[in-house]
Tab-separated table of C-alpha atoms in Angstrom:
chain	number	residue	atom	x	y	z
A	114	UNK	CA	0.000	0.000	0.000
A	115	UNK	CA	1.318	3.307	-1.239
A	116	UNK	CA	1.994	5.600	2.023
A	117	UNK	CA	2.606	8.909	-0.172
A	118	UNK	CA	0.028	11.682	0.328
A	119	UNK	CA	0.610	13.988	-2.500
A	120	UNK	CA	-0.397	13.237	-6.236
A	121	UNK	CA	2.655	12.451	-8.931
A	122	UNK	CA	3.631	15.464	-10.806
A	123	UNK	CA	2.945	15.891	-14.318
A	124	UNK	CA	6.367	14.698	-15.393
A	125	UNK	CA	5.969	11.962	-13.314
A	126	UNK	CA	2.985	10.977	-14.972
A	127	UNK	CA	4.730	11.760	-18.507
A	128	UNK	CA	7.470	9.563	-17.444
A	129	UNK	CA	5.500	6.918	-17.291
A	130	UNK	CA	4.034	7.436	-20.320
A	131	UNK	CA	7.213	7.292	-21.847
A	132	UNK	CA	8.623	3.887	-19.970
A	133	UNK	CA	6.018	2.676	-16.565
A	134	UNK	CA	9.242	0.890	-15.770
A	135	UNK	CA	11.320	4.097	-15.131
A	136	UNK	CA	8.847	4.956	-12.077
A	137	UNK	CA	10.193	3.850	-8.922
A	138	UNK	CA	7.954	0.727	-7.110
A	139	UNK	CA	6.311	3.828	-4.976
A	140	UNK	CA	5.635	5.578	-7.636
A	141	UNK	CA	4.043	2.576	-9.686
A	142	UNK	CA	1.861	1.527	-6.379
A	143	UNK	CA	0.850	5.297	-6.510
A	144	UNK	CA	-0.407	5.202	-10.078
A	145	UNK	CA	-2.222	2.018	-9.563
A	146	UNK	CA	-4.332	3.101	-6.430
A	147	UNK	CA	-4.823	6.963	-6.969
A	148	UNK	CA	-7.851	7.667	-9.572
A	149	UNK	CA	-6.984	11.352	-9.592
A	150	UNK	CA	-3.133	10.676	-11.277
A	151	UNK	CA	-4.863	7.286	-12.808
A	152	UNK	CA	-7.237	9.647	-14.969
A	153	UNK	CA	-4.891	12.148	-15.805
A	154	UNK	CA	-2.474	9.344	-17.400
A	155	UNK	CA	-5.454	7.795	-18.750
A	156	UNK	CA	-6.621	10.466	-20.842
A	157	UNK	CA	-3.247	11.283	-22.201
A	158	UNK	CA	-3.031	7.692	-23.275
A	159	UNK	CA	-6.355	7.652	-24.656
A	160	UNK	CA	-5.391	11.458	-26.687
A	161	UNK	CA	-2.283	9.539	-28.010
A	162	UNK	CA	-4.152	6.391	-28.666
A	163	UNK	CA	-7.032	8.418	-30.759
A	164	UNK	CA	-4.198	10.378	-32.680
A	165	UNK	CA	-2.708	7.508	-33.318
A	166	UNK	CA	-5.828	5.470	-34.869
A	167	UNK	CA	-7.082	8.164	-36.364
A	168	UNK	CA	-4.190	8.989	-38.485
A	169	UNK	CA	-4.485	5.483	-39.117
A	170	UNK	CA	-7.664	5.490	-40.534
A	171	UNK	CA	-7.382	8.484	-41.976
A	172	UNK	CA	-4.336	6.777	-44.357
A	173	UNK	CA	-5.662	5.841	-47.639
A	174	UNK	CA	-5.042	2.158	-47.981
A	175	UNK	CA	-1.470	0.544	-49.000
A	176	UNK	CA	-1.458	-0.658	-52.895
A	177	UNK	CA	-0.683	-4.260	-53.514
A	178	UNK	CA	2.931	-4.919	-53.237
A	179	UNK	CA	5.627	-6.168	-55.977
A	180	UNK	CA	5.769	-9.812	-55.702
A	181	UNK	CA	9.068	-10.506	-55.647
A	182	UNK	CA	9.039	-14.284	-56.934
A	183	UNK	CA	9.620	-12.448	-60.026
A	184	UNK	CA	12.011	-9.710	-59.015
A	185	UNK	CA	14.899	-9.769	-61.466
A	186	UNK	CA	18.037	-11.446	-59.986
A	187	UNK	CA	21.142	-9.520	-59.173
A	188	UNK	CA	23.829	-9.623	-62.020
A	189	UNK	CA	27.702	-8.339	-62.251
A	190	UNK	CA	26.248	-4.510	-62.902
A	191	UNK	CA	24.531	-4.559	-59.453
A	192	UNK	CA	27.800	-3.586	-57.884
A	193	UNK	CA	27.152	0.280	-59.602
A	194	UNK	CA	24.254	-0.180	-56.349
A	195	UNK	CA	27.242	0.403	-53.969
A	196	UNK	CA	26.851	3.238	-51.233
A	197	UNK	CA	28.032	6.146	-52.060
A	198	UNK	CA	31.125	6.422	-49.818
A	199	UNK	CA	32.834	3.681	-51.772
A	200	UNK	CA	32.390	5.937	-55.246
A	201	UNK	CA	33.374	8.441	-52.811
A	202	UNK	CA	36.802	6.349	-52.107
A	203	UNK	CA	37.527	5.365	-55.625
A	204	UNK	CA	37.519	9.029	-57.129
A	205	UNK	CA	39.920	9.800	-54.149
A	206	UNK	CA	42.039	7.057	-55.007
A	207	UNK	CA	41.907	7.830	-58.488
A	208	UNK	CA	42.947	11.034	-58.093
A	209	UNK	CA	45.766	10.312	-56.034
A	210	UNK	CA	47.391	7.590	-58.367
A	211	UNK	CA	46.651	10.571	-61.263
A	212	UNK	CA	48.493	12.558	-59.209
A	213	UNK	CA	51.184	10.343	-58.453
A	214	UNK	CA	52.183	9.604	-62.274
A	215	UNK	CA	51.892	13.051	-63.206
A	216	UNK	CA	54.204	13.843	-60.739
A	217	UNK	CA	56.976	11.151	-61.587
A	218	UNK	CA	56.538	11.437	-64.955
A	219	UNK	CA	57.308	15.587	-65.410
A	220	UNK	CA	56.527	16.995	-68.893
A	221	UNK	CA	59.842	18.237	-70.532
A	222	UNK	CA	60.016	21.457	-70.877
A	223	UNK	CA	58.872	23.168	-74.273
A	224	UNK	CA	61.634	24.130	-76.418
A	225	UNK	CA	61.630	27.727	-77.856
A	226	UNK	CA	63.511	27.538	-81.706
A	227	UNK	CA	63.723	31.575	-82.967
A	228	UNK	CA	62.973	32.737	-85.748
A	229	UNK	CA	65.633	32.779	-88.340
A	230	UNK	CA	66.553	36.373	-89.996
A	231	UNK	CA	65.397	35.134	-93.496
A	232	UNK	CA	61.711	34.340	-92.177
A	233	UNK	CA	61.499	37.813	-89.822
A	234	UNK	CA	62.748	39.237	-92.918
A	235	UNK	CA	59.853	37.058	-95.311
A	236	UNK	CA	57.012	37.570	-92.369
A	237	UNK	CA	58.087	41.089	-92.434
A	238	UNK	CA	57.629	41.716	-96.313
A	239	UNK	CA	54.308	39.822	-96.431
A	240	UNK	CA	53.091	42.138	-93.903
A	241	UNK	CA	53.954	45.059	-95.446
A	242	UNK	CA	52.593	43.953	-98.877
A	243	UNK	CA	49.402	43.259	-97.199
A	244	UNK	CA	49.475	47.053	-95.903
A	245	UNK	CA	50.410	48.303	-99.088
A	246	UNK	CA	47.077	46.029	-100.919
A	247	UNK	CA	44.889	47.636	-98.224
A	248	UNK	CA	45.729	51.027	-99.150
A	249	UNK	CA	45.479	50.588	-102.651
A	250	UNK	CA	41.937	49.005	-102.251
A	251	UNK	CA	40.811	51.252	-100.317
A	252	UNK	CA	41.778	54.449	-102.220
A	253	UNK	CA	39.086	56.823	-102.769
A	254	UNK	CA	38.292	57.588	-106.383
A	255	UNK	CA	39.471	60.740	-107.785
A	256	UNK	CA	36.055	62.516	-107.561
A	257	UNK	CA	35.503	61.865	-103.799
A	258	UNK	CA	38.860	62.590	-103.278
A	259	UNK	CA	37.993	66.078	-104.040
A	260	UNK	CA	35.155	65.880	-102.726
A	261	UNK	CA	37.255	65.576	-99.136
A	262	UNK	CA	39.299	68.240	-100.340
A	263	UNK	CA	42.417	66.435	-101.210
A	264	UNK	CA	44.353	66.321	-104.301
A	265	UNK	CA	44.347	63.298	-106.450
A	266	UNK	CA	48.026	62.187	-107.133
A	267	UNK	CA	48.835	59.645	-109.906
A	268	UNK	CA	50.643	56.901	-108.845
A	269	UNK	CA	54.044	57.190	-108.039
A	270	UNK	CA	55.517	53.854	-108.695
A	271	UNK	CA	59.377	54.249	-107.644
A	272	UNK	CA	57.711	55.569	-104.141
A	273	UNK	CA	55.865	52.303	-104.238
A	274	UNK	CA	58.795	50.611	-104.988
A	275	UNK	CA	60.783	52.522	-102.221
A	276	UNK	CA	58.421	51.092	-99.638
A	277	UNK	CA	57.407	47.865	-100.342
A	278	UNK	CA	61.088	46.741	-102.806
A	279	UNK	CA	59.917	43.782	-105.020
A	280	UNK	CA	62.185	40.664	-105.882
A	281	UNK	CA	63.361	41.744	-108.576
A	282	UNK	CA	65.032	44.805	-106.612
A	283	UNK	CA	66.032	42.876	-104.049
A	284	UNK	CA	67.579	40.374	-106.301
A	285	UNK	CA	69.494	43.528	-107.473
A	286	UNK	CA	70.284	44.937	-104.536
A	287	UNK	CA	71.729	41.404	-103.083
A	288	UNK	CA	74.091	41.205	-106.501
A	289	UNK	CA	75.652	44.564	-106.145
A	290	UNK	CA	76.380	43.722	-102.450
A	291	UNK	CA	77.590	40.299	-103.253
A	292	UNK	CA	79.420	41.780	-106.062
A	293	UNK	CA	81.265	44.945	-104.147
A	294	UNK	CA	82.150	42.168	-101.254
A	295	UNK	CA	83.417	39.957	-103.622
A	296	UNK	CA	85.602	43.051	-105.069
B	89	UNK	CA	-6.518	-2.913	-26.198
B	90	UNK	CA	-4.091	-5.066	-28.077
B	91	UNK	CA	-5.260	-4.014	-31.636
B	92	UNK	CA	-4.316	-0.292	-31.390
B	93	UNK	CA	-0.911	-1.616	-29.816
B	94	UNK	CA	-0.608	0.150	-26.617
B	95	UNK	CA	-1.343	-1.361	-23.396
B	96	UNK	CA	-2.410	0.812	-20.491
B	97	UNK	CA	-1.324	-1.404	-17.885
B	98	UNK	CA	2.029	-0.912	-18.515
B	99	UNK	CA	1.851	2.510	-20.805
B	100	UNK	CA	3.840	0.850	-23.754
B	101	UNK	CA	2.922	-0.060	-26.759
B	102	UNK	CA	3.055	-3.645	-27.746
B	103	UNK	CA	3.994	-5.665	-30.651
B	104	UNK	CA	1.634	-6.083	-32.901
B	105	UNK	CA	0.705	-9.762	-33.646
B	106	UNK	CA	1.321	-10.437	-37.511
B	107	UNK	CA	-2.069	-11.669	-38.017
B	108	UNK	CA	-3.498	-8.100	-37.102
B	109	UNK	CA	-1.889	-6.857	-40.114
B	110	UNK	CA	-2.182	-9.318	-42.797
B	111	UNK	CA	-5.196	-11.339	-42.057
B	112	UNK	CA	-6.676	-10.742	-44.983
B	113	UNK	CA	-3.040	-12.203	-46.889
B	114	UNK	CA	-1.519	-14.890	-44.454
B	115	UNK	CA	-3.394	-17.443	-44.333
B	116	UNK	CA	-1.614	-18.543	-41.248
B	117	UNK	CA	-3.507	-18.157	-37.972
B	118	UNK	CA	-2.574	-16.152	-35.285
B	119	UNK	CA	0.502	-17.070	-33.368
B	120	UNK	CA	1.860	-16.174	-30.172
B	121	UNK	CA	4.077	-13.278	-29.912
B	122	UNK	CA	7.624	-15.895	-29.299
B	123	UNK	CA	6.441	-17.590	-31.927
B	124	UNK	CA	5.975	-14.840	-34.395
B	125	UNK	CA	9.091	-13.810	-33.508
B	126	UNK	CA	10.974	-16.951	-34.420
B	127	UNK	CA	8.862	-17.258	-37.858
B	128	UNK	CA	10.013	-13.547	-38.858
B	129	UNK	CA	13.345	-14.554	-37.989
B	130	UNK	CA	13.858	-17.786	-39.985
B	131	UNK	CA	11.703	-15.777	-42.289
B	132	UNK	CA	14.372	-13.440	-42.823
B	133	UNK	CA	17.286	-16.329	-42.857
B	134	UNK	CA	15.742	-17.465	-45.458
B	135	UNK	CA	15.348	-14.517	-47.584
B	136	UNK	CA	18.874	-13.856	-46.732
B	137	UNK	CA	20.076	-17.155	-48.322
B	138	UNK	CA	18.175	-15.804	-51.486
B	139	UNK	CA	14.526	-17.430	-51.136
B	140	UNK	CA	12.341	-15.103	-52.892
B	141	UNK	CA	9.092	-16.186	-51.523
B	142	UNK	CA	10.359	-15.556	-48.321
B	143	UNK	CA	11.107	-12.015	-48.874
B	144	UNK	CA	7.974	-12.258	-50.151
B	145	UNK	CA	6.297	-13.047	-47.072
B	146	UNK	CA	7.916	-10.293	-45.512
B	147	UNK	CA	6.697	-7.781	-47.703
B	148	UNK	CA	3.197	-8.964	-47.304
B	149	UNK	CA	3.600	-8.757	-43.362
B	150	UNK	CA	5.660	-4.875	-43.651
B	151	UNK	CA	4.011	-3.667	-46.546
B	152	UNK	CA	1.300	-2.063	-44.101
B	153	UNK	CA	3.295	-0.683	-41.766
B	154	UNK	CA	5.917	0.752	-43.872
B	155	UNK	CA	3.470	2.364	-46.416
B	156	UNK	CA	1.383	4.155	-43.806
B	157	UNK	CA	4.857	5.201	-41.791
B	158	UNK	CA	6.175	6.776	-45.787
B	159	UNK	CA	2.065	8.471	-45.741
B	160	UNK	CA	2.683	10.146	-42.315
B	161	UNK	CA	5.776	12.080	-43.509
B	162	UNK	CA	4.927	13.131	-47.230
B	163	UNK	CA	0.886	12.928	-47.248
B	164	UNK	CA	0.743	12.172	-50.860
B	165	UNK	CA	-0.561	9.014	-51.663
B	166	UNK	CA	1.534	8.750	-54.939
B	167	UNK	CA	4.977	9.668	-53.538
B	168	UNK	CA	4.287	7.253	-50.264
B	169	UNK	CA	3.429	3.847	-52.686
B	170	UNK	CA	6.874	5.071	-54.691
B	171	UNK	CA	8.878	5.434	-52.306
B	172	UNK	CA	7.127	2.302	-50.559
B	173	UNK	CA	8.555	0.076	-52.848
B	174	UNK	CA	11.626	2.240	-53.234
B	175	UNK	CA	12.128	0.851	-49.361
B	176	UNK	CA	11.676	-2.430	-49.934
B	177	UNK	CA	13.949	-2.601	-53.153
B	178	UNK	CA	16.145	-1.139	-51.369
B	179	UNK	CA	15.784	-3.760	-48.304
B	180	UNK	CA	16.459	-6.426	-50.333
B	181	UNK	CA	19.665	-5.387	-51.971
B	182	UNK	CA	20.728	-4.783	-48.822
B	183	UNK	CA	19.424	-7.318	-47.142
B	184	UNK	CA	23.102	-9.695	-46.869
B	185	UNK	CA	23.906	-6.766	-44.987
B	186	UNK	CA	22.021	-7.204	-42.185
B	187	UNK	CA	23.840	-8.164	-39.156
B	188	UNK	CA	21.101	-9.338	-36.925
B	189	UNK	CA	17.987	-11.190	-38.073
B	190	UNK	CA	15.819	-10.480	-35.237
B	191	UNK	CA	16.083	-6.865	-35.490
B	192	UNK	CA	14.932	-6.643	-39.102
B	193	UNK	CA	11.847	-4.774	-38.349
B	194	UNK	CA	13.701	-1.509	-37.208
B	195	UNK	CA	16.048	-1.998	-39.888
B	196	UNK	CA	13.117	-1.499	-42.445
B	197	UNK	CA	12.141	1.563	-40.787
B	198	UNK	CA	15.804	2.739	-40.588
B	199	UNK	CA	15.970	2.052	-44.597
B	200	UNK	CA	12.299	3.798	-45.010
B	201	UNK	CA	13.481	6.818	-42.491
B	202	UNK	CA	16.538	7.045	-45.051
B	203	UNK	CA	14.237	6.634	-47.973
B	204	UNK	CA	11.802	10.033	-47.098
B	205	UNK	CA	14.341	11.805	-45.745
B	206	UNK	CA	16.263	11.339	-49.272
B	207	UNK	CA	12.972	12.200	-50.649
B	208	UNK	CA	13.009	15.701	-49.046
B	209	UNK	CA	16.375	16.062	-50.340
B	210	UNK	CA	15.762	15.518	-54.246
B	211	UNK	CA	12.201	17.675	-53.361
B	212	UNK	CA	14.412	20.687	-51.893
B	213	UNK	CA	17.341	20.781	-55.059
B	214	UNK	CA	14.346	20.238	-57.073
B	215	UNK	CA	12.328	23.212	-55.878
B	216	UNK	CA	15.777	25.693	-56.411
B	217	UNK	CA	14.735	25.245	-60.045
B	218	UNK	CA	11.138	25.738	-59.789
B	219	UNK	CA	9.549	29.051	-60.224
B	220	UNK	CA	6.930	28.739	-58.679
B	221	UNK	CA	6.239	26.960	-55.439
B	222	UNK	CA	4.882	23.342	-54.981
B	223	UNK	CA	1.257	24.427	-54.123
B	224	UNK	CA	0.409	21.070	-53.082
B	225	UNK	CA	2.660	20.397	-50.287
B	226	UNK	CA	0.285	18.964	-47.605
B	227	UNK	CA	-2.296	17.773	-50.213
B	228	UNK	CA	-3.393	14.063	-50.635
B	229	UNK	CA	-4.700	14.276	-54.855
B	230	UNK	CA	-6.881	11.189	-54.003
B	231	UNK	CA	-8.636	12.788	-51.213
B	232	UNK	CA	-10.554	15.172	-53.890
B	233	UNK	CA	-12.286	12.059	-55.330
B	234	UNK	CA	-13.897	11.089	-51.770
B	235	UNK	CA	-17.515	10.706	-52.520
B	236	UNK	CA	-18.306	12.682	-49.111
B	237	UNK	CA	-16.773	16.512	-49.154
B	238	UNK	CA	-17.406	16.538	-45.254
B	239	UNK	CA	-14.986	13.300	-44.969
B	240	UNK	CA	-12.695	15.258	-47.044
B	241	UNK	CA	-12.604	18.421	-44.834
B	242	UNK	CA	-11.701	16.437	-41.993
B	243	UNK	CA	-9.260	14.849	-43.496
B	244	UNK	CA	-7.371	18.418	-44.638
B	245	UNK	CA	-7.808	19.284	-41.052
B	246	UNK	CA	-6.472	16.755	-39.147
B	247	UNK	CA	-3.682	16.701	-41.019
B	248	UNK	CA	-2.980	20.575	-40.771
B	249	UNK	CA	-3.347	19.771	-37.407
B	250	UNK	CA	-0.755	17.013	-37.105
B	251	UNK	CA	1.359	19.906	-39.069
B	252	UNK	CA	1.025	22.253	-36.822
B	253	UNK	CA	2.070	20.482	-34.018
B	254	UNK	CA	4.348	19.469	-35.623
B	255	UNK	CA	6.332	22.177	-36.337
B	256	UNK	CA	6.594	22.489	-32.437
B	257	UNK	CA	8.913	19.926	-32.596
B	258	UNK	CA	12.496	19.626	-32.897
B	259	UNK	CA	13.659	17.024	-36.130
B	260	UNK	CA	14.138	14.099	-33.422
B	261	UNK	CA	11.272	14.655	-31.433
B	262	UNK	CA	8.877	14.481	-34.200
B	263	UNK	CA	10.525	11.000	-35.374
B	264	UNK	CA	10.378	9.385	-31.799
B	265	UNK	CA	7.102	10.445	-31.458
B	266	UNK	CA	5.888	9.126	-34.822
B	267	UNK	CA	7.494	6.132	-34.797
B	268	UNK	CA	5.992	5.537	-30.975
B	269	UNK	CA	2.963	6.941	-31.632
B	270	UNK	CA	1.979	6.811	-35.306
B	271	UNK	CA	4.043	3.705	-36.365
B	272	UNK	CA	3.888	2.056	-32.790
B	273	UNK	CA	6.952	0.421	-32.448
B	274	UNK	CA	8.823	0.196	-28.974
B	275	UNK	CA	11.692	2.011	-27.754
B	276	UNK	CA	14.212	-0.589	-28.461
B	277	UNK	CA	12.689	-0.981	-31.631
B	278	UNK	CA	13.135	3.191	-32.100
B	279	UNK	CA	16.607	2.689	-30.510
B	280	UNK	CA	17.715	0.392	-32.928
B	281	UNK	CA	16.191	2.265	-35.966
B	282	UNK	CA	17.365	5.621	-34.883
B	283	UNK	CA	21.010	4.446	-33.981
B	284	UNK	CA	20.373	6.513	-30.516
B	285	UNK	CA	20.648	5.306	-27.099
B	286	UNK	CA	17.292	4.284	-25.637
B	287	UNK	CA	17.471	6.833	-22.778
B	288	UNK	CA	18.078	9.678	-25.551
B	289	UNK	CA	15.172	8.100	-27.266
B	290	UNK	CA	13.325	8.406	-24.282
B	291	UNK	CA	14.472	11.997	-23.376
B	292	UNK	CA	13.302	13.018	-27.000
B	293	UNK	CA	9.821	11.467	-26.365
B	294	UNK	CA	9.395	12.837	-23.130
B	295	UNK	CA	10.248	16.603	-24.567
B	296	UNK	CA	7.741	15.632	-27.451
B	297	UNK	CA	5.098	14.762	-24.938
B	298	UNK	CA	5.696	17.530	-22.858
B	299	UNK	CA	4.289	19.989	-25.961
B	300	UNK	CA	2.183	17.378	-27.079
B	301	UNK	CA	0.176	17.589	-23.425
B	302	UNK	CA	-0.108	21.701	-24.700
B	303	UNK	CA	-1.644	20.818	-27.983
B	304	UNK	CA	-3.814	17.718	-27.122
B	305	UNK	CA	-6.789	19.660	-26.237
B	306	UNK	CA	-7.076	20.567	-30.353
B	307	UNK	CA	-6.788	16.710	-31.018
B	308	UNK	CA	-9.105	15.861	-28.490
B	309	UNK	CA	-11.579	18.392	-29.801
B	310	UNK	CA	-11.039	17.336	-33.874
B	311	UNK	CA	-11.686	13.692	-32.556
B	312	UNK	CA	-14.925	14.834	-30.271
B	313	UNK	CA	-15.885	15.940	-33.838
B	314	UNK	CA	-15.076	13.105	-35.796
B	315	UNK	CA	-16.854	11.096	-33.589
B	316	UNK	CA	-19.872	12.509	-33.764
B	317	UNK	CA	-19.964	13.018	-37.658
């Protein structure tokens, strides 16, 4: 027979909600004889209870499951079905051995070969004809050169020649040279 | 007092006896709770060892359970039979993996815990790309087609209720008290599907009870009403 006077607190009566076993034998003897803490647990349980099956019934009902008599059997692929860690683990590892060789194996340095005089010299004429082309194409014509107020000027081939020499002239030009150093 | 699962003698919930849930499929009659227990295991030994029909069996005894625990957390009907079977697939790849027969049942609501809360996941990097919001969060489709509109109504409120409370709860404490109270397994049972301690699992239930005492009075009222429609 419970001796206690006082009614269990509300945690008390929580706690045994949560595990009966966790209140102490007094306790327990309490619950059992007292209606006053009895109802109070009672109609917590029964709130709980009534959630409970009513969420039940309010569920719509489960569809008929797979039967797995016929579920396909696992084959060789089903190991792409690992957890993710261990894809996790083999892109580590992969990058580490990808680091590894790259490291062991360093790429030779790339080798710089200049430019010899004759091509400078080649680049350098092709560029300049190209200059020279654009300004001839894009001449105006006499009229709407004086329309813009500048005097037309026939063309003045030895300044051509002057700037842009052709191969001819050079051809020259190397002969006399090779000529006065052979002199 | 059995068939809801709890027992007010000792304030637990009990297990529920196989039969409850399948009598309609096993045609099996009802056992005694030891015995059930050794059937599910050697049950599961065998499904182990690659015996379809017996994963079969334990489908048809889970299938319940697992689809109404999926329900409670997403409240669509279409996503909860998806991912349903999503938990089982997923049960029986990994089912060689499974250390410890007997505890099989909180391992399949470990794997469908995993299951919705991957769910949520893919649902939250999907919505980054939507423009608009998902306007039916909270909404069942199939519930429109209910013959009775009242029923219906209900239905939407309860469930905003449930919501609402909720909310109140931290992530944990609205697990424990689902699986306790909604899914009705034991502690251990939570323990072991939760990978907590059972006196954490108890400290989160007892927090959860403590606000569900605060909101009960709404439940109780909702159910006052239900009853009397």
């Amino acid at each position: 027979m419970s001796n206690r006077t006082s009614h269990l607190t509300e945690d008390l009566i929580l706690m045994s909600i949560v595990d009966y076993e966790d209140l102490n034998q007094e306790n327990q003897e309490h619950l059992f004889q007292c209606s006053t803490c009895g109802t109070q647990r009672e109609t917590l349980l029964n709130s709980l209870e009534g959630l409970g099956n009513t969420a039940r019934n309010l569920c719509p009902p489960a569809p008929r499951p797979l039967n797995w008599d016929y579920a396909p059997r696992p084959r060789w692929w089903s190991v792409f079905s690992l957890p993710r860690p261990v894809y996790a683990l083999a892109g580590a590892l992969a990058s580490i051995l990808i680091a590894l060789v790259l490291l062991h194996n360093p790429q030779a340095p790339m080798e710089i070969i200049p430019f010899k005089p004759t091509e400078v010299s080649v680049v350098y004429t092709i560029a300049l004809d190209e200059v020279m082309v654009d300004i001839e194409e894009s001449t105006l014509t006499p009229a709407l050169m004086d329309l813009a107020g500048e005097a037309y000027m026939e063309w003045d081939q030895d300044f051509f020649d002057f700037l842009s020499p052709g191969f001819e002239t050079e051809l020259l030009t190397f002969g006399a040279r090779l000529k006065g150093a052979l002199a | 007092m059995e068939s809801s699962g709890i027992n007010k003698e000792t304030g637990g919930y009990t297990e529920l006896p196989i039969c409850g849930l399948i009598s309609s499929m096993n045609p099996l009659n009802c056992e005694t709770p030891s015995s059930q227990a050794t059937r599910l295991i050697s049950l599961v030994r065998q499904a182990r060892s690659g015996d379809r029909a017996a994963f079969d069996q334990l489908v048809l005894l889970h299938h319940e359970r697992i689809f109404r625990m999926v329900f409670f957390r997403t409240r669509k009907q279409m996503d909860a039979e998806d991912l349903c079977q999503e938990v089982f697939i997923r049960a029986f790849k990994s089912l060689p993996r499974l250390k410890d027969d007997s505890k099989f049942v909180p391992w399949l609501f470990s794997i469908a815990g995993n299951t919705v809360k991957d769910y949520y996941r893919k649902k939250k990097i999907l919505s980054l790309f939507q423009s608009e919001p998902d306007v039916q969060v909270n909404e069942d489709p199939d519930s429109r087609q209910l013959s009775q509109p009242l029923d219906h109504v209900l239905k939407q409120e309860f469930w905003s209720q449930v919501e609402i409370f909720s909310q109140k709860l931290s992530r944990w404490e609205k697990e424990i008290f689902f699986l306790r109270f909604m899914d009705q397994l034991a502690i251990r049972d939570i323990a072991e599907a939760t990978g907590k301690s059972q006196s954490a699992v108890k400290t989160h239930l007892y927090r959860a009870l403590e606000k569900y005492r605060k909101h009960s009075g709404t439940f109780a009222k909702f159910m006052e009403d239900r009853h009397e429609q």
